[in-house]
Amino acid sequence: MADRGCALEAVPLPAEVRESLAELELELSEGDITQKGYEKKRAKLLARYIPLIQGVDPSLQAENRIPGPSQTTAVAPKQQKPRPTNSRDERFRSDVHTEAVQAALAKYKERKMPMPSKRRSVLVHSSVETYTPPDTSSASEDEGSLRRPGRLTSTPLQSHSNVEPWLDRVIQGSSTSSSASSTSSHPGGRPAAAPSAAAATLTGPVAHAHIGVPVNSRVSSKIQQLLNTLKRPKRPPLKEFFVDDFEELLEVQQPDPNQPKPEGSQTAVLKGEPLAVGTAWPPSLLAALQRWGTTQPKAPCLTALDTAGKAIYTLTYGKLWSRSLKLAYTLLNKLTSKNEPLLKPGDRVALVFPNSDPVMFMVGFYGCLLAELVPVPIEVPLTRKDAGSQQVGFLLGSCGVALALTTDACQKGLPKAQTGEVAAFKGWPPLAWLVIDGKHLTKPPKDWHPPARDAGAGTAYIEYKTSKEGSTVGVTVSHASLLAQCRALTQACGYSEAETLTNVLDFKRDAGLWHGVLTSVMNRMHVVSIPYALMKVNPLSWIQKVCSYKARAALVKSRDMHWSLLAQRGQRDVSLSSLRMLIVADGANPWSISSCDAFLNVFQSRGLRPEVICPCASSPEALTVAIRRPPDLGGPPPRKAVLSMSGLSFGVIRVDTEEKLSVLTVQDVGQVLPGADVCVVKVEGTPYLCKTDEVGEICVNSSATGTAYYGLLGITKSVFETVPVTAGGAPVSDRPFTRTGLLGFIGPDNLVFVVGKLDGLMVVGVRRHNADDIVATALAVEPMKFVYRGR
């Protein structure tokens, strides 16, 4: 390519410009750029130097690094004719290039060799030293020029006959290094000169064009990559889809012959104690409300606190009864649509109340029960497009909810439309909103009586449940189940009239609802409801209220115990000696045991007795499953189980030692609820009874469980109508069981142990892990800091 001209010889170009020109010529020689593109980019590079070389054709502004004498002494097979302006070297013509590629492919096919995926270079030490004459005249060139093909006009090719043997020797000595390695040098330290334009850039066997001269058969990496791709079969064998560099990792895992397997005998159905027969139970929860509202109207029912811990209102049983009656009458007689009652018995009504207003929630809940309407408690929507509220909207739509009850203050905080009415929330059905503060309700006539009197088979309320996929379903609880739950909890906890219960939990659902709104009314208890906003400001508030109200029972979660531990320093005047039950509502979580132990260590010196701590287990479907009883109620002493995590991952119970970090320590959650039958079945497939040393899903048969997922018949049957069978396939009972979603086993003294939840189960290979286990493992390393920050 020396004939590109020497007009730039006298023009001093910076090193980076020379480098760019060299790379540009390399691209042209490899076919990665067209002649037109080459000239355009080259002109752009040299634009600022054009004034220095006026009158020179841009296509001829190539550097010639070979001094004149070396040109005259170069040996060439024939005299080269000067090419016209913008003419292309014959080596880079498309037809010749194609023939070169085809010839190279043919040669490779003959040699049974695959096309290389990297460019080969003949400029390695052996080939350069053996076959290429050193260029002593270009020792002062910069490295960039050494990467440019065609720098020499001299060539060792004397005739056509001796070309192929020479090239064959070069190819045999070449390596797979890329063309960038062409800066190899001689032992003397001088750079190796590039071969002639015809031979310097060979990457494979040479190909001959029809014109009779050797043609550069260098194939660019892009073309070679394309050829390699085209040579592969279009559809690889099925096996190749599943093969990796580490084939053994992708093989189907075979069961480990040494893995632990359950060895115990088959479990039997565990029967809870019978419900007390001689007790004068009220015929229904509403009958109990009427009784207390008329005979003990001034007895405190519920005390609400503000965020400063001050009691802002105490609802008496008389007020609860009268205000609930007003609401029931208003709902049935004062709401009309097209001159017809808006609601009829059995209709579902949404309860939208903030967690700081238990009083109005309680009035709304019992007002619906008295009017034979079905309350559906939900969370207050925060924005029009709240993602969580969209799932709630699906629940409301499937329940056919057309009316929402709320308070004046809550309604003012809801997003509004331009008309001033409450905005339509994304995914929600059209709703009418009713504010149930006293001034908006109508007092019923003296001769009016609510329609609801006894505990029928109809639905009492619907409690929402959010699954691990994020969907929200409604669990229906019948009047009969509600009454049975209140009776069972009263017996299990030994509740009595006028006892005070401090409740930190959400009063709209789960244990907070069952203890703090339902069972409390049956027994004329006084509930001190602590809003969570207060707990965030003062984590000791619940302990202070236990102390000031002399509460006999408290309802908390393990997080509340942790928070109070971190805030109790310097508090010397609190006493927990009045407590006979500290119910830990999330006692089924494996990490709750560390909370209970740490709390007892600190507060035992402040009147807390060890037997007072009562963990329990529950689920939305089964309601309360088990609860630990204090010794004075006939409960066995508490138990702990130190279990091998490895064994648990295979669903097997193996007792281990406490010194290891690879163990899971769990506490019992007490005995099954009175009147309930419990069994443990296999997690997958047919619900066979587990063995005594096997982890399975706990199932409950009781009159105090949920009855269905509202409107979802398919999953209702699989969860609420399970029929456990023995190993021989015989049903264990003539009545169906309800799956609790809790994983565990029955331990000594018929105590229930829970090691995780079905929603948190992760199966890796043949081993099972639980999300709770990961948390418990972290807690075993650093319990206090992790729980506090992680909560």
Short mmCIF file of N, CA, C and O in Angstrom, two decimals, residues 455-512:
data_model
loop_
_atom_site.label_atom_id
_atom_site.label_comp_id
_atom_site.label_asym_id
_atom_site.label_seq_id
_atom_site.Cartn_x
_atom_site.Cartn_y
_atom_site.Cartn_z
N ALA A 455 -77.30 -17.66 67.63
CA ALA A 455 -76.13 -17.99 66.81
C ALA A 455 -76.53 -19.01 65.77
O ALA A 455 -76.57 -20.22 66.02
N GLY A 456 -76.87 -18.53 64.59
CA GLY A 456 -77.28 -19.43 63.52
C GLY A 456 -76.08 -19.92 62.72
O GLY A 456 -74.92 -19.68 63.06
N ALA A 457 -76.39 -20.60 61.62
CA ALA A 457 -75.33 -21.16 60.78
C ALA A 457 -74.81 -20.16 59.77
O ALA A 457 -73.81 -20.41 59.10
N GLY A 458 -75.48 -19.00 59.68
CA GLY A 458 -75.06 -18.01 58.70
C GLY A 458 -73.70 -17.40 59.02
O GLY A 458 -73.15 -17.58 60.11
N THR A 459 -73.17 -16.64 58.04
CA THR A 459 -71.85 -16.01 58.20
C THR A 459 -71.94 -14.84 59.16
O THR A 459 -72.81 -13.97 59.01
N ALA A 460 -71.05 -14.81 60.14
CA ALA A 460 -71.00 -13.70 61.10
C ALA A 460 -70.14 -12.57 60.55
O ALA A 460 -70.55 -11.40 60.55
N TYR A 461 -68.92 -12.88 60.12
CA TYR A 461 -68.03 -11.85 59.56
C TYR A 461 -67.05 -12.51 58.61
O TYR A 461 -66.93 -13.74 58.56
N ILE A 462 -66.35 -11.68 57.84
CA ILE A 462 -65.34 -12.15 56.88
C ILE A 462 -64.02 -11.49 57.21
O ILE A 462 -63.93 -10.26 57.28
N GLU A 463 -63.00 -12.30 57.42
CA GLU A 463 -61.66 -11.79 57.75
C GLU A 463 -60.75 -11.97 56.55
O GLU A 463 -60.69 -13.05 55.97
N TYR A 464 -60.04 -10.91 56.19
CA TYR A 464 -59.19 -11.02 55.00
C TYR A 464 -57.88 -11.71 55.33
O TYR A 464 -57.36 -11.65 56.44
N LYS A 465 -57.37 -12.38 54.32
CA LYS A 465 -56.07 -13.05 54.43
C LYS A 465 -55.29 -12.77 53.17
O LYS A 465 -55.82 -12.92 52.06
N THR A 466 -54.04 -12.35 53.31
CA THR A 466 -53.17 -12.09 52.16
C THR A 466 -52.21 -13.26 52.01
O THR A 466 -51.47 -13.59 52.94
N SER A 467 -52.22 -13.90 50.84
CA SER A 467 -51.35 -15.05 50.61
C SER A 467 -49.96 -14.59 50.21
O SER A 467 -49.72 -13.40 49.99
N LYS A 468 -49.03 -15.53 50.10
CA LYS A 468 -47.64 -15.16 49.78
C LYS A 468 -47.51 -14.64 48.35
O LYS A 468 -46.57 -13.93 48.04
N GLU A 469 -48.49 -14.96 47.48
CA GLU A 469 -48.45 -14.41 46.12
C GLU A 469 -48.98 -12.99 46.09
O GLU A 469 -48.92 -12.32 45.06
N GLY A 470 -49.56 -12.50 47.22
CA GLY A 470 -50.08 -11.14 47.26
C GLY A 470 -51.58 -11.04 47.07
O GLY A 470 -52.16 -9.97 47.22
N SER A 471 -52.23 -12.16 46.73
CA SER A 471 -53.68 -12.11 46.55
C SER A 471 -54.37 -12.08 47.90
O SER A 471 -53.85 -12.58 48.90
N THR A 472 -55.54 -11.46 47.93
CA THR A 472 -56.30 -11.32 49.17
C THR A 472 -57.60 -12.12 49.05
O THR A 472 -58.35 -11.95 48.09
N VAL A 473 -57.83 -12.99 50.02
CA VAL A 473 -59.06 -13.78 50.06
C VAL A 473 -59.77 -13.52 51.37
O VAL A 473 -59.17 -13.05 52.34
N GLY A 474 -61.06 -13.83 51.41
CA GLY A 474 -61.84 -13.62 52.61
C GLY A 474 -62.20 -14.94 53.26
O GLY A 474 -62.76 -15.82 52.60
N VAL A 475 -61.88 -15.10 54.54
CA VAL A 475 -62.24 -16.30 55.29
C VAL A 475 -63.56 -16.03 56.01
O VAL A 475 -63.66 -15.08 56.79
N THR A 476 -64.57 -16.86 55.74
CA THR A 476 -65.87 -16.66 56.37
C THR A 476 -65.91 -17.38 57.71
O THR A 476 -65.47 -18.52 57.84
N VAL A 477 -66.43 -16.68 58.72
CA VAL A 477 -66.59 -17.25 60.06
C VAL A 477 -68.09 -17.20 60.39
O VAL A 477 -68.70 -16.12 60.37
N SER A 478 -68.67 -18.35 60.69
CA SER A 478 -70.10 -18.41 60.96
C SER A 478 -70.39 -17.95 62.40
O SER A 478 -69.50 -17.87 63.25
N HIS A 479 -71.66 -17.67 62.67
CA HIS A 479 -72.07 -17.32 64.03
C HIS A 479 -71.76 -18.46 64.99
O HIS A 479 -71.32 -18.22 66.13
N ALA A 480 -71.96 -19.70 64.55
CA ALA A 480 -71.69 -20.85 65.41
C ALA A 480 -70.20 -20.95 65.73
O ALA A 480 -69.80 -21.22 66.87
N SER A 481 -69.34 -20.72 64.70
CA SER A 481 -67.89 -20.78 64.92
C SER A 481 -67.44 -19.65 65.84
O SER A 481 -66.58 -19.85 66.70
N LEU A 482 -68.00 -18.46 65.65
CA LEU A 482 -67.64 -17.33 66.49
C LEU A 482 -67.95 -17.62 67.96
O LEU A 482 -67.12 -17.38 68.85
N LEU A 483 -69.14 -18.19 68.22
CA LEU A 483 -69.52 -18.51 69.60
C LEU A 483 -68.63 -19.60 70.17
O LEU A 483 -68.16 -19.52 71.32
N ALA A 484 -68.33 -20.64 69.35
CA ALA A 484 -67.48 -21.73 69.82
C ALA A 484 -66.07 -21.24 70.12
O ALA A 484 -65.44 -21.69 71.09
N GLN A 485 -65.56 -20.32 69.31
CA GLN A 485 -64.22 -19.76 69.53
C GLN A 485 -64.19 -18.99 70.84
O GLN A 485 -63.24 -19.12 71.64
N CYS A 486 -65.21 -18.17 71.10
CA CYS A 486 -65.25 -17.39 72.35
C CYS A 486 -65.32 -18.32 73.56
O CYS A 486 -64.66 -18.07 74.58
N ARG A 487 -66.09 -19.38 73.45
CA ARG A 487 -66.20 -20.32 74.57
C ARG A 487 -64.88 -21.05 74.80
O ARG A 487 -64.44 -21.20 75.94
N ALA A 488 -64.25 -21.51 73.72
CA ALA A 488 -62.99 -22.25 73.86
C ALA A 488 -61.89 -21.36 74.44
O ALA A 488 -61.12 -21.80 75.31
N LEU A 489 -61.79 -20.09 73.97
CA LEU A 489 -60.78 -19.19 74.51
C LEU A 489 -61.05 -18.86 75.97
O LEU A 489 -60.13 -18.73 76.78
N THR A 490 -62.33 -18.69 76.32
CA THR A 490 -62.67 -18.40 77.71
C THR A 490 -62.22 -19.53 78.62
O THR A 490 -61.64 -19.29 79.69
N GLN A 491 -62.45 -20.76 78.18
CA GLN A 491 -62.04 -21.91 78.99
C GLN A 491 -60.53 -22.07 79.02
O GLN A 491 -59.95 -22.33 80.07
N ALA A 492 -59.88 -21.93 77.87
CA ALA A 492 -58.43 -22.13 77.81
C ALA A 492 -57.68 -21.07 78.59
O ALA A 492 -56.66 -21.36 79.23
N CYS A 493 -58.17 -19.82 78.56
CA CYS A 493 -57.47 -18.73 79.23
C CYS A 493 -58.02 -18.44 80.62
O CYS A 493 -57.44 -17.61 81.34
N GLY A 494 -59.11 -19.08 80.97
CA GLY A 494 -59.67 -18.84 82.30
C GLY A 494 -60.17 -17.42 82.49
O GLY A 494 -60.04 -16.85 83.57
N TYR A 495 -60.71 -16.82 81.43
CA TYR A 495 -61.21 -15.45 81.55
C TYR A 495 -62.39 -15.38 82.52
O TYR A 495 -63.20 -16.32 82.60
N SER A 496 -62.49 -14.28 83.22
CA SER A 496 -63.60 -14.07 84.15
C SER A 496 -64.11 -12.64 84.02
O SER A 496 -63.45 -11.79 83.43
N GLU A 497 -65.28 -12.39 84.57
CA GLU A 497 -65.89 -11.07 84.47
C GLU A 497 -65.02 -9.98 85.07
O GLU A 497 -64.37 -10.19 86.10
N ALA A 498 -65.07 -8.83 84.43
CA ALA A 498 -64.42 -7.61 84.90
C ALA A 498 -62.90 -7.67 84.90
O ALA A 498 -62.24 -6.77 85.42
N GLU A 499 -62.32 -8.69 84.29
CA GLU A 499 -60.86 -8.72 84.13
C GLU A 499 -60.43 -7.64 83.13
O GLU A 499 -61.18 -7.27 82.23
N THR A 500 -59.21 -7.16 83.32
CA THR A 500 -58.66 -6.16 82.39
C THR A 500 -57.63 -6.81 81.49
O THR A 500 -56.72 -7.51 81.97
N LEU A 501 -57.77 -6.58 80.19
CA LEU A 501 -56.85 -7.11 79.18
C LEU A 501 -56.20 -5.94 78.45
O LEU A 501 -56.88 -5.04 77.95
N THR A 502 -54.87 -5.92 78.40
CA THR A 502 -54.14 -4.90 77.63
C THR A 502 -53.82 -5.47 76.26
O THR A 502 -53.15 -6.50 76.14
N ASN A 503 -54.31 -4.80 75.19
CA ASN A 503 -54.18 -5.33 73.83
C ASN A 503 -53.33 -4.40 72.97
O ASN A 503 -53.67 -3.24 72.79
N VAL A 504 -52.23 -4.94 72.46
CA VAL A 504 -51.34 -4.17 71.58
C VAL A 504 -51.61 -4.50 70.10
O VAL A 504 -51.17 -3.78 69.22
N LEU A 505 -52.37 -5.57 69.84
CA LEU A 505 -52.52 -6.07 68.48
C LEU A 505 -53.60 -5.34 67.70
O LEU A 505 -54.40 -4.59 68.26
N ASP A 506 -53.63 -5.62 66.41
CA ASP A 506 -54.65 -5.07 65.51
C ASP A 506 -56.00 -5.66 65.91
O ASP A 506 -56.21 -6.87 65.83
N PHE A 507 -56.93 -4.79 66.32
CA PHE A 507 -58.23 -5.26 66.82
C PHE A 507 -59.17 -5.66 65.70
O PHE A 507 -60.27 -6.13 65.95
N LYS A 508 -58.78 -5.49 64.42
CA LYS A 508 -59.67 -5.78 63.31
C LYS A 508 -59.60 -7.23 62.85
O LYS A 508 -60.44 -7.68 62.07
N ARG A 509 -58.61 -7.97 63.30
CA ARG A 509 -58.42 -9.32 62.78
C ARG A 509 -57.55 -10.15 63.72
O ARG A 509 -56.93 -9.62 64.64
N ASP A 510 -57.57 -11.47 63.47
CA ASP A 510 -56.71 -12.41 64.16
C ASP A 510 -56.92 -12.34 65.68
O ASP A 510 -58.03 -12.04 66.13
N ALA A 511 -55.88 -12.60 66.45
CA ALA A 511 -56.03 -12.70 67.90
C ALA A 511 -56.51 -11.40 68.53
O ALA A 511 -57.21 -11.41 69.54
N GLY A 512 -56.13 -10.27 67.93
CA GLY A 512 -56.58 -8.99 68.46
C GLY A 512 -58.10 -8.87 68.42
O GLY A 512 -58.72 -8.30 69.33
#
